[in-house]
Short mmCIF file of C-alpha atoms in Angstrom, two decimals:
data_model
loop_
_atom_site.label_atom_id
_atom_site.label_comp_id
_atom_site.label_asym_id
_atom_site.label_seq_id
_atom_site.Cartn_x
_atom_site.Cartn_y
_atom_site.Cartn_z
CA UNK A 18 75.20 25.91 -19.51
CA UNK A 19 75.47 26.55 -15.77
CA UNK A 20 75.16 23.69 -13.52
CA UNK A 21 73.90 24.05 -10.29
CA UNK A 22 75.29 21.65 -7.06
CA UNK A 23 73.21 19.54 -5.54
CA UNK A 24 74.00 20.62 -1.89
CA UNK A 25 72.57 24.49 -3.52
CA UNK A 26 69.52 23.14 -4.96
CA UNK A 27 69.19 21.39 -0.72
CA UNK A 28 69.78 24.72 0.74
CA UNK A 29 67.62 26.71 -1.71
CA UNK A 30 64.21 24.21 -0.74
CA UNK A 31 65.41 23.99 3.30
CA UNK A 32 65.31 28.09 3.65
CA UNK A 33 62.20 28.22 1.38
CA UNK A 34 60.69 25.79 3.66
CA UNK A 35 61.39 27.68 6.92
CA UNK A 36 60.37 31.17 4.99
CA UNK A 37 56.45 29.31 4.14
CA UNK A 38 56.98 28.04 7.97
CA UNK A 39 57.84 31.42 9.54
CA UNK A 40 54.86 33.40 7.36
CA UNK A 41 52.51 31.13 8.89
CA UNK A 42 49.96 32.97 11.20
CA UNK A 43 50.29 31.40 14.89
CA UNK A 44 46.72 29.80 15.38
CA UNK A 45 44.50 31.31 18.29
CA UNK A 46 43.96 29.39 21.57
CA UNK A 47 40.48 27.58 20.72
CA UNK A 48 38.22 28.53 23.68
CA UNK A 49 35.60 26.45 24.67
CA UNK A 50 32.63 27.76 25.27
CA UNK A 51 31.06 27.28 28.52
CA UNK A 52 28.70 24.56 28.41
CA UNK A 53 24.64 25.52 28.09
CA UNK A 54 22.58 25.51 30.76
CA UNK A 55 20.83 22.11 30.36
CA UNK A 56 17.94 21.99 28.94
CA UNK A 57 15.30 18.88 29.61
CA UNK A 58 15.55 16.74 26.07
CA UNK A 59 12.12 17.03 24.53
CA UNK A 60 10.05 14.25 25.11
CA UNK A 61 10.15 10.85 22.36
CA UNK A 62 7.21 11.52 19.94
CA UNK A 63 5.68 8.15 20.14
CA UNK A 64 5.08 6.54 16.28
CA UNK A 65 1.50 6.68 15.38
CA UNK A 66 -0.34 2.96 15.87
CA UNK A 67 -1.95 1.89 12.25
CA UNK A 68 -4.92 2.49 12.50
CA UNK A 69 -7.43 -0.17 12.58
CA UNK A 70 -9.78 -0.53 9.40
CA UNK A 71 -13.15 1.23 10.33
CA UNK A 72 -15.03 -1.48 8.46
CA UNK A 73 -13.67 -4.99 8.12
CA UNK A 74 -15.48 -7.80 6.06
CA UNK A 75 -16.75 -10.48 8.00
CA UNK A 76 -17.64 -12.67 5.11
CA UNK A 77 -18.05 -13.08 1.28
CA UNK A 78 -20.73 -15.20 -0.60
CA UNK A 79 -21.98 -15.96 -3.81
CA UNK A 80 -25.04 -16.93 -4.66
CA UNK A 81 -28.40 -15.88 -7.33
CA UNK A 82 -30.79 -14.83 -5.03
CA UNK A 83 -31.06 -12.45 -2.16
CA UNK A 84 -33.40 -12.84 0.89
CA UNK A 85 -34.97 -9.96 2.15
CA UNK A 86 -32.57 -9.34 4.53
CA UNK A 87 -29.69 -9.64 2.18
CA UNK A 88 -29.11 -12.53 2.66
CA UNK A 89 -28.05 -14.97 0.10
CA UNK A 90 -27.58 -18.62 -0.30
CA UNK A 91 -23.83 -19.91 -1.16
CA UNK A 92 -23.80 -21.36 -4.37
CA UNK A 93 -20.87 -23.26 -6.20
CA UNK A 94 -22.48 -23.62 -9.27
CA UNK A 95 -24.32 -21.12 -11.29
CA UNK A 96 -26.03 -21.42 -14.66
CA UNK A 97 -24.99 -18.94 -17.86
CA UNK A 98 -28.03 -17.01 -17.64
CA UNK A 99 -28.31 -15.98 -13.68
CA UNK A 100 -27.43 -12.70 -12.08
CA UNK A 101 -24.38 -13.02 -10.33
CA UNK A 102 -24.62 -11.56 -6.29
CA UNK A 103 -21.74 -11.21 -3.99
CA UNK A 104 -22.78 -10.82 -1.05
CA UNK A 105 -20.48 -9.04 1.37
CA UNK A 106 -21.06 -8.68 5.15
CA UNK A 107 -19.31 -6.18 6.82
CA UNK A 108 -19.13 -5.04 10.42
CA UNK A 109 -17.88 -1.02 11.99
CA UNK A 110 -17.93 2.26 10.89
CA UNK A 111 -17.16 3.79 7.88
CA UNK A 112 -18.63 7.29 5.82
CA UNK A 113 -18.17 6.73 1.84
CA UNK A 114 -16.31 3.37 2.25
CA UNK A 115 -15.56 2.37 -1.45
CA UNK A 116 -16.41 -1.29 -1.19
CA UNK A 117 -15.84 -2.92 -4.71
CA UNK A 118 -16.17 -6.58 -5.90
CA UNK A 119 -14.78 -8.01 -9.23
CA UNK A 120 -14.81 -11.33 -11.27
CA UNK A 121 -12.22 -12.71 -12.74
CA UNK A 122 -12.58 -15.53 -15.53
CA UNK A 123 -10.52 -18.73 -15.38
CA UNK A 124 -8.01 -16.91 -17.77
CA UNK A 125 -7.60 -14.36 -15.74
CA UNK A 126 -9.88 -12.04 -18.08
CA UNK A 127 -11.92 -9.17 -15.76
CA UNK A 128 -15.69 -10.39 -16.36
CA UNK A 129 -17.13 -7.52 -14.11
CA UNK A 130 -16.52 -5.32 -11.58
CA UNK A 131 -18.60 -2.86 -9.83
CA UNK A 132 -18.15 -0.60 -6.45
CA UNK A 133 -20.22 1.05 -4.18
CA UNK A 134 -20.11 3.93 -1.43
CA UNK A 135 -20.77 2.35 1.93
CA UNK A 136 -21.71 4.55 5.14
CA UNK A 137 -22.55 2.16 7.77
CA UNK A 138 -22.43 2.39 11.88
CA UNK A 139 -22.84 -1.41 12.62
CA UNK A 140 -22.69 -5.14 11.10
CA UNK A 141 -24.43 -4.42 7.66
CA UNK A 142 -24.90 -6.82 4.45
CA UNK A 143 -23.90 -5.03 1.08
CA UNK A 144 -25.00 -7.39 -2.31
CA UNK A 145 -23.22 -6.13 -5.45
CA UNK A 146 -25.10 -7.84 -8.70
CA UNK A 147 -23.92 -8.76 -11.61
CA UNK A 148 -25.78 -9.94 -14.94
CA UNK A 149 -24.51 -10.54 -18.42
CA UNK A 150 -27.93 -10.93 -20.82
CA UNK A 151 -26.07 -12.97 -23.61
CA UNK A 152 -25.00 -14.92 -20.90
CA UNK A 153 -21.80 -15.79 -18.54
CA UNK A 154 -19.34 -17.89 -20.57
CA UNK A 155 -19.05 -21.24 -19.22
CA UNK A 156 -15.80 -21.83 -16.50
CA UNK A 157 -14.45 -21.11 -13.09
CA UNK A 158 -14.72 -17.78 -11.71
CA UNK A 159 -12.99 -16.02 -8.34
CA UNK A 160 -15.17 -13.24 -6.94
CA UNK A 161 -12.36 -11.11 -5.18
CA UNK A 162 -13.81 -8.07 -2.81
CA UNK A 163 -11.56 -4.93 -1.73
CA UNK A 164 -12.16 -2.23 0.76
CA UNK A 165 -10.98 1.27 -0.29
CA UNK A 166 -8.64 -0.56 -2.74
CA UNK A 167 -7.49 -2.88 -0.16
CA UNK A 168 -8.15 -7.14 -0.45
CA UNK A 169 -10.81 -7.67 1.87
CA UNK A 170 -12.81 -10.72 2.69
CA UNK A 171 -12.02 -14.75 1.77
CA UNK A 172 -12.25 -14.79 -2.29
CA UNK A 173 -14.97 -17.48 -3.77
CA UNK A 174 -14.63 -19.67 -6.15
CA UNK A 175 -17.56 -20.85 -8.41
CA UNK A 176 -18.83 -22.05 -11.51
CA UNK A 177 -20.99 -21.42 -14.61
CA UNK A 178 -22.15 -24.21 -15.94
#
């Protein structure tokens, strides 16, 4: 077996080290290019406002009995065999507005919901009914009212007695 000095296995790596050093390609002068001719930055794109609801609810009642003009009477109470009416004032301007109310039983149980397509240009009273002929279990009940899917409106409380 051959052995092989240290100080030839040093020289060896230091002239392959200056060989990978010397094949190197010499790197070009980086030119800058001349700057562009300035250009006005385009103008900040403001962020769109949300827009306002077209039709807002102005208020929500319950009641068993509409007036002529809509109108009905607040009621806290209700007895198992009347027709349910949530009344729901509204106010603005809206084509196909899905205005929707729905009851929900003390348990949390869906006792009715129903919907309707509103096209309005001013203050405007919408009555949604509801009636159960076997009658409305006895309890609490929250009449909840949304606007295109959106919580509109104070909910109501009331109860079947």
């Amino acid at each position: 077996m051959k052995k092989t000095s240290l100080s030839s296995a040093l020289m060896i790596a230091v002239v392959g080290a200056v060989a990978l050093v010397g094949c190197k390609k010499k790197e070009e002068a980086v030119t800058t290019p001349p700057p562009a001719a300035s250009t006005p930055a385009p103008a900040p794109v403001p962020e769109p406002t949300p827009a306002a609801p077209a039709v807002t609810v102005t208020s929500v009642t319950v009641g068993n009995a509409a007036a002529a003009d809509k109108t009905v009477a607040p009621l806290a109470t209700l007895a198992a065999k009347d027709k349910i009416i949530v009344s729901i004032k509204t106010d603005g301007t809206a084509t196909n507005a899905n205005v929707a109310a729905k009851l929900t039983y003390q348990d949390g149980q869906v006792a009715g919901e129903q919907s309707v397509a509103l096209n309005t240009t001013a203050a405007e009273t919408t009555n949604i009914e509801f009636t159960k002929p076997s009658g409305w279990p006895a309890g609490k009940y929250t009449a909840e009212v949304t606007v295109d899917g959106k919580a509109a409106g104070m909910p109501q409380q009331f109860e079947v007695k």
